[in-house]
PDB file of C-alpha atoms and ligand atoms in Angstrom:
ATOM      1  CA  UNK O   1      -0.057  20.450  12.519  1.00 93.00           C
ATOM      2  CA  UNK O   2       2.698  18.927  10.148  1.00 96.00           C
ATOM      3  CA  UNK O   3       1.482  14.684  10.380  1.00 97.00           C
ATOM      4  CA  UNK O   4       3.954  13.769   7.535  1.00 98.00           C
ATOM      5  CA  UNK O   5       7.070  14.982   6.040  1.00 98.00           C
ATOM      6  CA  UNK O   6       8.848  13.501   3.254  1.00 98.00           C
ATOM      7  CA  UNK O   7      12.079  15.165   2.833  1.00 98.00           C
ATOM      8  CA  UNK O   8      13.719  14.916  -0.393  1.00 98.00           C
ATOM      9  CA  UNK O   9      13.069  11.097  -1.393  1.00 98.00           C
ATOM     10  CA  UNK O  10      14.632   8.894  -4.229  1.00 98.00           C
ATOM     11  CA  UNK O  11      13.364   5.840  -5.028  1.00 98.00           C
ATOM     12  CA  UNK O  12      14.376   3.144  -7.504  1.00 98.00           C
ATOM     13  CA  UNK O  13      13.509  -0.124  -9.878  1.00 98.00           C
ATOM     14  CA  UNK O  14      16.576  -1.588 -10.638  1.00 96.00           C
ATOM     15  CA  UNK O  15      18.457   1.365 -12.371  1.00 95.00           C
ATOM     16  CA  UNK O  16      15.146   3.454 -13.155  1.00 97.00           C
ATOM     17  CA  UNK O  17      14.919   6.613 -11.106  1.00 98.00           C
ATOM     18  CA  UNK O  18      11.454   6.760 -10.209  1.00 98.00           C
ATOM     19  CA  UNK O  19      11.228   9.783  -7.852  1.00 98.00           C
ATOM     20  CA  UNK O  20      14.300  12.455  -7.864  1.00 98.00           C
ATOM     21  CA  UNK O  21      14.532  14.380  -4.738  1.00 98.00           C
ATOM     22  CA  UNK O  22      10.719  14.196  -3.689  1.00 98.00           C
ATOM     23  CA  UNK O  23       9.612  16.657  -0.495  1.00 98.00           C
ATOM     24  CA  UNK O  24       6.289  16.500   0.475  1.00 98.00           C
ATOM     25  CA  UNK O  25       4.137  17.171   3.500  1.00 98.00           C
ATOM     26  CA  UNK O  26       0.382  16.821   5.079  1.00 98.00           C
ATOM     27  CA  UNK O  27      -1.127  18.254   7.922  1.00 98.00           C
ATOM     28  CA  UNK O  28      -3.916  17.401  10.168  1.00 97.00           C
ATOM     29  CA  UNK O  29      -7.153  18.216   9.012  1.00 97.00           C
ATOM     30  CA  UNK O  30      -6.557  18.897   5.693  1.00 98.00           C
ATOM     31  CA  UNK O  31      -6.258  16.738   2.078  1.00 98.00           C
ATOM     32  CA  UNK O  32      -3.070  17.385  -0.133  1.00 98.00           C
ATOM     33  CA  UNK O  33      -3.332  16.136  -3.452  1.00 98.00           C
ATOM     34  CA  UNK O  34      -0.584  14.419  -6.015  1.00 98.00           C
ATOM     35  CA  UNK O  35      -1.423  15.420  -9.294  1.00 96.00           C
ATOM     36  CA  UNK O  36       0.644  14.209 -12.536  1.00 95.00           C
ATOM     37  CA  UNK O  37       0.123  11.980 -15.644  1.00 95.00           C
ATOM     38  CA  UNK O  38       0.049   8.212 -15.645  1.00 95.00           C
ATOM     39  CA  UNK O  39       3.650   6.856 -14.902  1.00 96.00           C
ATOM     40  CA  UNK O  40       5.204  10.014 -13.650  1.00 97.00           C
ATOM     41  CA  UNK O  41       5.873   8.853  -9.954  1.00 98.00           C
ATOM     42  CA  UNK O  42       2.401   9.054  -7.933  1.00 98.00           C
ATOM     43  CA  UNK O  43       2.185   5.538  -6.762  1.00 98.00           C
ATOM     44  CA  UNK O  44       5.859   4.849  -6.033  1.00 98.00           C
ATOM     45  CA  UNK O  45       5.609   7.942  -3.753  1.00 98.00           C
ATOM     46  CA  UNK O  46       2.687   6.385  -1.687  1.00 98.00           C
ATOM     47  CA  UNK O  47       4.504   3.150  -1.786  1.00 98.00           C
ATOM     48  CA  UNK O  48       7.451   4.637  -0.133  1.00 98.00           C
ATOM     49  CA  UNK O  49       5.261   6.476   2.453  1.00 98.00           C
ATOM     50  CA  UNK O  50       4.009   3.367   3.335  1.00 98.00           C
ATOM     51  CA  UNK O  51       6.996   1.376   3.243  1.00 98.00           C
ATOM     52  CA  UNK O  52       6.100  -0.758   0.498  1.00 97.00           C
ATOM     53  CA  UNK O  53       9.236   0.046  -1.489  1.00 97.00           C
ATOM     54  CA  UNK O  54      12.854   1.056  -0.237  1.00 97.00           C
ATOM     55  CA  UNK O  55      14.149   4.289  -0.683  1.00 98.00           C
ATOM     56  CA  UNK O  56      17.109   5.050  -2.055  1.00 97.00           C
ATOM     57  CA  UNK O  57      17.994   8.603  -0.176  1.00 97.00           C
ATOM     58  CA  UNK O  58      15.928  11.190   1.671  1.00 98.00           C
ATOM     59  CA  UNK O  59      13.967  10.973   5.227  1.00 98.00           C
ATOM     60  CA  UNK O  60      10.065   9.997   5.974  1.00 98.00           C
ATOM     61  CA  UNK O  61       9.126  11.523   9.076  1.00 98.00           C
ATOM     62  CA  UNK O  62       5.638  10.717  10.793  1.00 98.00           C
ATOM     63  CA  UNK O  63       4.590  12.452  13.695  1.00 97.00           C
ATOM     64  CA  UNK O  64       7.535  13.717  14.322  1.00 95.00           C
ATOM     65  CA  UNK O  65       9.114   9.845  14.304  1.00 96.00           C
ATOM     66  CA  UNK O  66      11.828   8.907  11.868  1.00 98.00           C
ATOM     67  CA  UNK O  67       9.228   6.103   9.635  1.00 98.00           C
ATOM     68  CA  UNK O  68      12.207   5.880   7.153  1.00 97.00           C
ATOM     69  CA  UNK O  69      13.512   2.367   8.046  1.00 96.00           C
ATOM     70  CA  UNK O  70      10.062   0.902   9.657  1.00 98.00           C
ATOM     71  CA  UNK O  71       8.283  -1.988   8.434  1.00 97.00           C
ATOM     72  CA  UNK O  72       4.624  -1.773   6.465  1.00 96.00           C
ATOM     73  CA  UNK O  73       3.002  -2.952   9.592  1.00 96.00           C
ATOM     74  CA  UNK O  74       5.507  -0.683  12.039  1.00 96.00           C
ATOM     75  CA  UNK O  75       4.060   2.602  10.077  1.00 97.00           C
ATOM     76  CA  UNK O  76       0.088   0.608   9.633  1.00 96.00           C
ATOM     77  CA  UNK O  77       0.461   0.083  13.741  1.00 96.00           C
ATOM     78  CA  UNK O  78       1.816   4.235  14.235  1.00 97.00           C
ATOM     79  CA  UNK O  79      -1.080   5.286  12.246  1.00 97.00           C
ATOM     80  CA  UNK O  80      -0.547   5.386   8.569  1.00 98.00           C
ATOM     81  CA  UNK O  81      -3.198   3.805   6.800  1.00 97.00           C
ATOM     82  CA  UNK O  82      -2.907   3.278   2.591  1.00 97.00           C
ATOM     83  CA  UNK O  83      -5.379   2.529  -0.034  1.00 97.00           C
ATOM     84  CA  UNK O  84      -3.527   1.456  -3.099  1.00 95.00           C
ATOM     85  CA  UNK O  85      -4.716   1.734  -6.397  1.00 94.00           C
ATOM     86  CA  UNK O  86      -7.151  -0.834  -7.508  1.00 90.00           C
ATOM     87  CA  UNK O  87      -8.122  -1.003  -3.945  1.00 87.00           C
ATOM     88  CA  UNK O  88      -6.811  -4.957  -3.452  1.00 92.00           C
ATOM     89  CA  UNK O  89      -9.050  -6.406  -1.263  1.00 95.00           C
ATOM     90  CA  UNK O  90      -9.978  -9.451  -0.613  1.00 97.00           C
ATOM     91  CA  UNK O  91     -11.680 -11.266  -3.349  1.00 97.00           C
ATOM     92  CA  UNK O  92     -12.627 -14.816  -1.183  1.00 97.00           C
ATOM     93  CA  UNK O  93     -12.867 -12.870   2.223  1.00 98.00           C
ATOM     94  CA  UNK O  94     -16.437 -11.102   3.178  1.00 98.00           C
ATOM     95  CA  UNK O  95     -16.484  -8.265   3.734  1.00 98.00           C
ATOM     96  CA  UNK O  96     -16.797  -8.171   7.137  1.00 97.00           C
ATOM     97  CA  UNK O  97     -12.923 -10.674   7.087  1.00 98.00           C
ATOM     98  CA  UNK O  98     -11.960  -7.891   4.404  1.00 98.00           C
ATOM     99  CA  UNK O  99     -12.625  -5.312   7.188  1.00 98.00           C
ATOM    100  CA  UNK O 100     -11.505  -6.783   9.906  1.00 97.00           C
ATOM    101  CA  UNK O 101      -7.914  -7.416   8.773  1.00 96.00           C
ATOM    102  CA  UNK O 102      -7.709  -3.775   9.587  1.00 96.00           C
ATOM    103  CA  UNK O 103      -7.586  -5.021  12.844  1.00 96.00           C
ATOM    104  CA  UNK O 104      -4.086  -6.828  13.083  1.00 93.00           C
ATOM    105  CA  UNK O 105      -2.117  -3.035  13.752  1.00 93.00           C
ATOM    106  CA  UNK O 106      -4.843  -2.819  16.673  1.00 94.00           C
ATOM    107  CA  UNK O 107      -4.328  -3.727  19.900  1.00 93.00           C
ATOM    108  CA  UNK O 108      -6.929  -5.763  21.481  1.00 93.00           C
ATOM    109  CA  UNK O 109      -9.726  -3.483  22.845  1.00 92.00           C
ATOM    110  CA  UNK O 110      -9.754  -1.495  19.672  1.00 92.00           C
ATOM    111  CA  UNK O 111     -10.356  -4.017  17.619  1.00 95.00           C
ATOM    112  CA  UNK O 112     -13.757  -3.546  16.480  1.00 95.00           C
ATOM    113  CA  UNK O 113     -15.587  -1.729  13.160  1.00 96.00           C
ATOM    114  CA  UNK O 114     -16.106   1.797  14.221  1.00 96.00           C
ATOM    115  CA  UNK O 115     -19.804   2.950  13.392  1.00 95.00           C
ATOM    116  CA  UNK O 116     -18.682   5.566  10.958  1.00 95.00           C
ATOM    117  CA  UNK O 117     -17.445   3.321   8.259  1.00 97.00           C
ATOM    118  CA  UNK O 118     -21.245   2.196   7.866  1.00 97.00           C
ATOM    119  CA  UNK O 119     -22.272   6.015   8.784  1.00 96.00           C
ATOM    120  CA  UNK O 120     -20.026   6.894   5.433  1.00 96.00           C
ATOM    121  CA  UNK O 121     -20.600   3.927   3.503  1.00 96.00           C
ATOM    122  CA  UNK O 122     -24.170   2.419   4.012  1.00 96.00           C
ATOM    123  CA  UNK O 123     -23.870  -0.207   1.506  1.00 95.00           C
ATOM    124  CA  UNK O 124     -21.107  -2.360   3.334  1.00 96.00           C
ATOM    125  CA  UNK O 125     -23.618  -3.145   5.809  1.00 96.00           C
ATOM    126  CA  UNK O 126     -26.154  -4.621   4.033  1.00 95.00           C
ATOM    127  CA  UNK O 127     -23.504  -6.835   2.144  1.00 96.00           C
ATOM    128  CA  UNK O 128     -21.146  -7.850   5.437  1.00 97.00           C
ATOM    129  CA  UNK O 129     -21.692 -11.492   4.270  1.00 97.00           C
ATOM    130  CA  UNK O 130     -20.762 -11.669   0.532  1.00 97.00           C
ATOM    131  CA  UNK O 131     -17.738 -12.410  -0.668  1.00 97.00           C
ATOM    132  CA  UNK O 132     -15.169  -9.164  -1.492  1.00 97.00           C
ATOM    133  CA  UNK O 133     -15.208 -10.549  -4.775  1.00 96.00           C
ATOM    134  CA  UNK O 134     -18.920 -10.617  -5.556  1.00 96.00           C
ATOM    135  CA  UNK O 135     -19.036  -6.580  -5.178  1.00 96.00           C
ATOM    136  CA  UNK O 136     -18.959  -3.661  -7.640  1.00 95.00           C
ATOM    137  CA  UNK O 137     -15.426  -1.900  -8.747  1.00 94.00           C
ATOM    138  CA  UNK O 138     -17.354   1.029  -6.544  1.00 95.00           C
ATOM    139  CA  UNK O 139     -18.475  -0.850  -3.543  1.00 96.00           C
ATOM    140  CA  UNK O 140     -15.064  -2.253  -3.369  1.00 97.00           C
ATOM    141  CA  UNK O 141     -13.210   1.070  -3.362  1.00 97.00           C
ATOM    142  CA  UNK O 142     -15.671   2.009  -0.393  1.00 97.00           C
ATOM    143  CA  UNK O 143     -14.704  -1.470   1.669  1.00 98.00           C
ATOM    144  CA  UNK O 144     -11.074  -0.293   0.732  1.00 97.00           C
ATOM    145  CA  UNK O 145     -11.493   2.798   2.488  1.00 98.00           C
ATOM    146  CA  UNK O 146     -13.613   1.262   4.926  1.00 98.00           C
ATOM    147  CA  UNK O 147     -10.709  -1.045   6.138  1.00 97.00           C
ATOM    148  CA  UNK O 148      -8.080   1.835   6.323  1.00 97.00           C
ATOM    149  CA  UNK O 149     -10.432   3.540   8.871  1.00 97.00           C
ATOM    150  CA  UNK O 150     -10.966   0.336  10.991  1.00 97.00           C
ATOM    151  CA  UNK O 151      -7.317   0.895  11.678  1.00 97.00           C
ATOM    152  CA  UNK O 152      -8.022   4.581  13.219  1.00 96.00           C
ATOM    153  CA  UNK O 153      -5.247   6.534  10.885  1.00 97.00           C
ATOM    154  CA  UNK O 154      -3.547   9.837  11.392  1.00 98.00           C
ATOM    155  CA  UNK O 155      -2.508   9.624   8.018  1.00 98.00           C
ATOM    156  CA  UNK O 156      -5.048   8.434   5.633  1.00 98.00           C
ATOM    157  CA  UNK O 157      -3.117   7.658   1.963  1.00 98.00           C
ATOM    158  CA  UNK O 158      -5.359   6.864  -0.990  1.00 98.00           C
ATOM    159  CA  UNK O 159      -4.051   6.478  -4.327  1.00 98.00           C
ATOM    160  CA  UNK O 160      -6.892   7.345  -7.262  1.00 97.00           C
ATOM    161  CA  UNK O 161     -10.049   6.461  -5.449  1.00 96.00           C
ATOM    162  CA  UNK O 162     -11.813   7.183  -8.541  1.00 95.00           C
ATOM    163  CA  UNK O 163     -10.048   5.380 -11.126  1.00 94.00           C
ATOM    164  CA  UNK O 164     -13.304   3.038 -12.995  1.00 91.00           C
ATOM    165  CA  UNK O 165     -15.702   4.228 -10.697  1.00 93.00           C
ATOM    166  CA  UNK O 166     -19.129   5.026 -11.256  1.00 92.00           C
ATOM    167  CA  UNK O 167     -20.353   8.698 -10.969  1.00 93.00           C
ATOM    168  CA  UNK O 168     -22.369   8.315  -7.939  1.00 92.00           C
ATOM    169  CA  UNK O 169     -20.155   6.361  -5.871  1.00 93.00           C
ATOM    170  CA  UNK O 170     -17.189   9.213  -5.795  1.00 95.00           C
ATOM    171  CA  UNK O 171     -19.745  11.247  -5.080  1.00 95.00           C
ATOM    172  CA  UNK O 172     -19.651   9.067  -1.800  1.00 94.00           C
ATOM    173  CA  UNK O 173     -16.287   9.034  -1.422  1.00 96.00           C
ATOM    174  CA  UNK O 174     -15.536  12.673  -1.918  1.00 97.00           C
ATOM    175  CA  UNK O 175     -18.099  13.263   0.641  1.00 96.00           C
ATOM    176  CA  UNK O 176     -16.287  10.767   2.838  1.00 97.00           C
ATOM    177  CA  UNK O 177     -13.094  12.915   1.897  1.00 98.00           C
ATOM    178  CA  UNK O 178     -14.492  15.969   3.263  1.00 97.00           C
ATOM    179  CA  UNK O 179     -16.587  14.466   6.399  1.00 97.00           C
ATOM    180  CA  UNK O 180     -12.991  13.240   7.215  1.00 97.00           C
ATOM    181  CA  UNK O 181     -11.166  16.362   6.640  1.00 97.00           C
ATOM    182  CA  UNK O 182     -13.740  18.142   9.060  1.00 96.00           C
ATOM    183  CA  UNK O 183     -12.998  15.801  11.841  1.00 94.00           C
ATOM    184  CA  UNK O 184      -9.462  16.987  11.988  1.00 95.00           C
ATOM    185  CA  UNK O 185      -7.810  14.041  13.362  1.00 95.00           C
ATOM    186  CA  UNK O 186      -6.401  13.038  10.407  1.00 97.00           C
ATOM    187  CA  UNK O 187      -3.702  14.249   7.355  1.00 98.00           C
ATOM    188  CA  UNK O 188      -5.453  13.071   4.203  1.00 98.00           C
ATOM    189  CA  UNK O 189      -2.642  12.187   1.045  1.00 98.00           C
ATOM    190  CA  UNK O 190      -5.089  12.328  -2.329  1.00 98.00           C
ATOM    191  CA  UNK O 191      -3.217  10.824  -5.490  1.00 98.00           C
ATOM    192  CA  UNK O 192      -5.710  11.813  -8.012  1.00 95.00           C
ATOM    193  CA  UNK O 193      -5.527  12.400 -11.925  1.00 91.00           C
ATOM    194  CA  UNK O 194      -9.336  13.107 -12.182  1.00 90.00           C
ATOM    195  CA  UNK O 195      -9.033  17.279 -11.998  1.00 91.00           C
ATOM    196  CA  UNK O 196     -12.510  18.198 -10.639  1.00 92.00           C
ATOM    197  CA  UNK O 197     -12.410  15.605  -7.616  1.00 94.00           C
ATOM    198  CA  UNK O 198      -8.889  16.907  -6.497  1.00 94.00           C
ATOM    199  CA  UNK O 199      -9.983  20.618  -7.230  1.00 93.00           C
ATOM    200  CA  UNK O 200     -13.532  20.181  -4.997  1.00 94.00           C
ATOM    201  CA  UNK O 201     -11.449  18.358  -1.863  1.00 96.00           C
ATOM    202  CA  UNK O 202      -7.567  19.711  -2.072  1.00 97.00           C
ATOM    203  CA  UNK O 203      -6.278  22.621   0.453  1.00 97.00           C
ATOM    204  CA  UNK O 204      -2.599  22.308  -1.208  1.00 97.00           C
ATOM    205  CA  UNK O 205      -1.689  20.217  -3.881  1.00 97.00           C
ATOM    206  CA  UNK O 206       1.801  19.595  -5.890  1.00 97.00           C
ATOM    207  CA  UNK O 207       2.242  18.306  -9.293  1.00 96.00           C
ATOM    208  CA  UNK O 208       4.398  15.247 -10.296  1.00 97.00           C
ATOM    209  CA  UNK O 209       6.251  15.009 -13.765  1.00 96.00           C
ATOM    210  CA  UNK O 210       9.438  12.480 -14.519  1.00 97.00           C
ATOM    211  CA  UNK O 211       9.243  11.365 -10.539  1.00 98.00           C
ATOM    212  CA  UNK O 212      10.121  15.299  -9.784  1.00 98.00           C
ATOM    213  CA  UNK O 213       7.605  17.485  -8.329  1.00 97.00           C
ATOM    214  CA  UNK O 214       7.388  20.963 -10.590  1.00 96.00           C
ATOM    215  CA  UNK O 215       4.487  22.908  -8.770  1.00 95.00           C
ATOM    216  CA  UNK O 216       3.156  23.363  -5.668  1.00 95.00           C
ATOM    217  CA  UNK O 217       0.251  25.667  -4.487  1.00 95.00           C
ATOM    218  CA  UNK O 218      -2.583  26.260  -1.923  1.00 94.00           C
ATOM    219  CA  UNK O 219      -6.200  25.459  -2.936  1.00 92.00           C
ATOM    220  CA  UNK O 220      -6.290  29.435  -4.892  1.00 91.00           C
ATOM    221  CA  UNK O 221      -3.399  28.083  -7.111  1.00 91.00           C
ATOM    222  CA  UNK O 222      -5.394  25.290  -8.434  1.00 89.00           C
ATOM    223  CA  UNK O 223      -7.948  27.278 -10.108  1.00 85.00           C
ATOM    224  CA  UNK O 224      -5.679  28.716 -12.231  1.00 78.00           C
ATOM    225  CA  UNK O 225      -5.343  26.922 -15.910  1.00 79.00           C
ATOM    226  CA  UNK O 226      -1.822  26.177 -15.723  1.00 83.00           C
ATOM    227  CA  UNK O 227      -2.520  23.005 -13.734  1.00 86.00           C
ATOM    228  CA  UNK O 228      -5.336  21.742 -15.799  1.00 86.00           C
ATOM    229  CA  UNK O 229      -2.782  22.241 -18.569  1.00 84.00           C
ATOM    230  CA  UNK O 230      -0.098  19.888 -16.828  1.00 84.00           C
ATOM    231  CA  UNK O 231      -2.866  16.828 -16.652  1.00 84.00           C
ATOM    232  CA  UNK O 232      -4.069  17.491 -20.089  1.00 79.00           C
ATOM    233  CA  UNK O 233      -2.928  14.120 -22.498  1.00 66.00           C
TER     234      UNK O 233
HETATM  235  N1  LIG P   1       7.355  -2.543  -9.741  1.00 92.39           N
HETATM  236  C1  LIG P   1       7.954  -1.794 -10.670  1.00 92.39           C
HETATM  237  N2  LIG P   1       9.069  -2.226 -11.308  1.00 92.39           N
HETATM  238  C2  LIG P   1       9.677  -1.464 -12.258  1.00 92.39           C
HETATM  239  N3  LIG P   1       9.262  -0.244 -12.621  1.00 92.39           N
HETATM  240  C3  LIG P   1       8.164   0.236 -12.032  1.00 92.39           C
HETATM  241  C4  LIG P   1       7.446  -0.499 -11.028  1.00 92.39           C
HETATM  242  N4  LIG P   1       6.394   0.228 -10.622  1.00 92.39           N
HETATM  243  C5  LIG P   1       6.437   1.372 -11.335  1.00 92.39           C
HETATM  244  N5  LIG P   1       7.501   1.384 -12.180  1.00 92.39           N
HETATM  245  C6  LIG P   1       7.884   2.487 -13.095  1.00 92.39           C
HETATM  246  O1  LIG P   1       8.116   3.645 -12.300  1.00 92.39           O
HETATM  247  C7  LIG P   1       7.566   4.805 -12.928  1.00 92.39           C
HETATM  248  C8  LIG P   1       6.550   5.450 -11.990  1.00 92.39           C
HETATM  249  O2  LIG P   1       5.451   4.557 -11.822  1.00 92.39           O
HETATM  250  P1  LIG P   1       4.267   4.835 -10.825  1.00 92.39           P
HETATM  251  O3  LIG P   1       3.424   3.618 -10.798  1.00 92.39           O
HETATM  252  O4  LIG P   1       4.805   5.339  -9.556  1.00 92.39           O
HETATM  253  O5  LIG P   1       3.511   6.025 -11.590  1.00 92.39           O
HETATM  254  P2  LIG P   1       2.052   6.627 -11.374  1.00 92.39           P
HETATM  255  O6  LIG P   1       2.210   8.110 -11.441  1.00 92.39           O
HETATM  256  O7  LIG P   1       1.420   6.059 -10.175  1.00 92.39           O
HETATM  257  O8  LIG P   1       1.268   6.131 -12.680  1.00 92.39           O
HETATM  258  P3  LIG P   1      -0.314   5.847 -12.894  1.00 92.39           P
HETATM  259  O9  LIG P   1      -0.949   7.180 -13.046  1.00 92.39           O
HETATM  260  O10 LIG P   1      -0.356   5.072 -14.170  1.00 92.39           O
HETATM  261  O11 LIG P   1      -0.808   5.079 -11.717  1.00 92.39           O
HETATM  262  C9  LIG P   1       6.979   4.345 -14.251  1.00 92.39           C
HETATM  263  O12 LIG P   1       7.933   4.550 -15.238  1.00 92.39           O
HETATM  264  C10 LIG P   1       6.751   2.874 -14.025  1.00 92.39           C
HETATM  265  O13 LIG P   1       6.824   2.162 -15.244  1.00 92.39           O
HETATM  266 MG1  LIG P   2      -0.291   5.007  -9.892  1.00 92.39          MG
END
């Protein structure tokens, strides 16, 4: 089932065109990646997804809801949860305040850490007192992540999980990816620029250059060496 469609979206900084035309979509129970080189788009396309950023023409739908014209915390409270890039949590708040500002989308009996965020990420546990600040690039990434799920998403958006993070740790997280996935209550959006992660988790991908998108493909089409080629410096 179709969770997101983004129909032919511009977006703009000032007079820089930073996505031309952009349709993508993501369906329950599976992960669809955003591949493309640094600066080509990836981010700004999350942003508008989660209503960070204006768009200049095109359509967001959500569930089959027009999202186009709803606020950050409108989408956040319909069920669209994002992880930006360099994960910006809290630095002064613990981690259990870092997680539990996932509540404020939630109404009032939800509101409370659901056991699998611990089940998938151990180590948030055992440091629910310190200070978002005082944890590893890694560990943060994970309370990230953590604090999207608190807010019970049907569209989970994460934007380079892996970017400065250790080896074991997205080991973690791509095994969160895929416990996730399995679930099937969720659409999973994976910006990614590190090849082997987005190969092991995507169903479908596409391929950003110059804010356009210039491939798309199933899970098959990504073993082929043309996209490897596209990512290549
Ligand atoms: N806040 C902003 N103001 C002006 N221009 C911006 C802003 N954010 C991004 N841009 C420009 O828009 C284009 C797309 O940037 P974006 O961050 O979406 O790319 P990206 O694919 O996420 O890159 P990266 O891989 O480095 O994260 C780039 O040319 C970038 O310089
Ligand atoms: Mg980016």
């Amino acid at each position: 089932m179709t969770m997101l469609r983004v129909e032919n979206i511009s977006l703009h900084y000032g007079a820089a065109q930073a996505l031309r035309s952009v349709s993508v979509e993501a369906s329950l129970g599976e992960v669809t990646c955003v591949l493309g080189r640094n600066g080509v788009g990836k981010t700004s396309l999350l942003r508008a997804i989660a209503g960070h950023r204006p768009i200049s023409g095109g359509a967001i739908e959500f569930d089959g809801t027009d999202i186009t014209r709803l606020k950050p915390f409108e989408r956040a409270a319909l069920g669209v949860a994002y992880v930006p890039q360099g994960r910006e949590i809290f630095p002064l708040l613990t981690v259990r305040e870092n997680l539990e500002t996932g509540f404020a989308p939630l109404k009032r009996p939800q509101r409370k850490i659901p056991d699998e965020v611990f089940e998938l990420f151990p180590v948030l546990k055992s440091m629910m007192g310190r200070r978002g600040g005082d944890l590893s690039g890694g560990q943060q990434q994970q309370l990230a992540i953590g604090r999207a799920l608190v807010t019970r998403p049907r569209l989970l958006v994460l934007d380079e999980p892996t970017e400065g993070i250790q080896p074991s740790i997205i080991k973690d997280i791509g095994r969160a990816i895929v416990y996730l996935r399995e679930r099937k209550d969720m659409a999973i959006l994976l910006v990614e620029q590190y090849f082997d992660f987005a190969r092991d988790l995507a169903d479908r991908f596409v391929v950003m250059e110059r804010g356009e998108i210039v491939q798309r493909g199933d899970r098959q089409a990504l073993e082929g060496d043309d996209v490897r080629q596209r990512l290549a410096i």
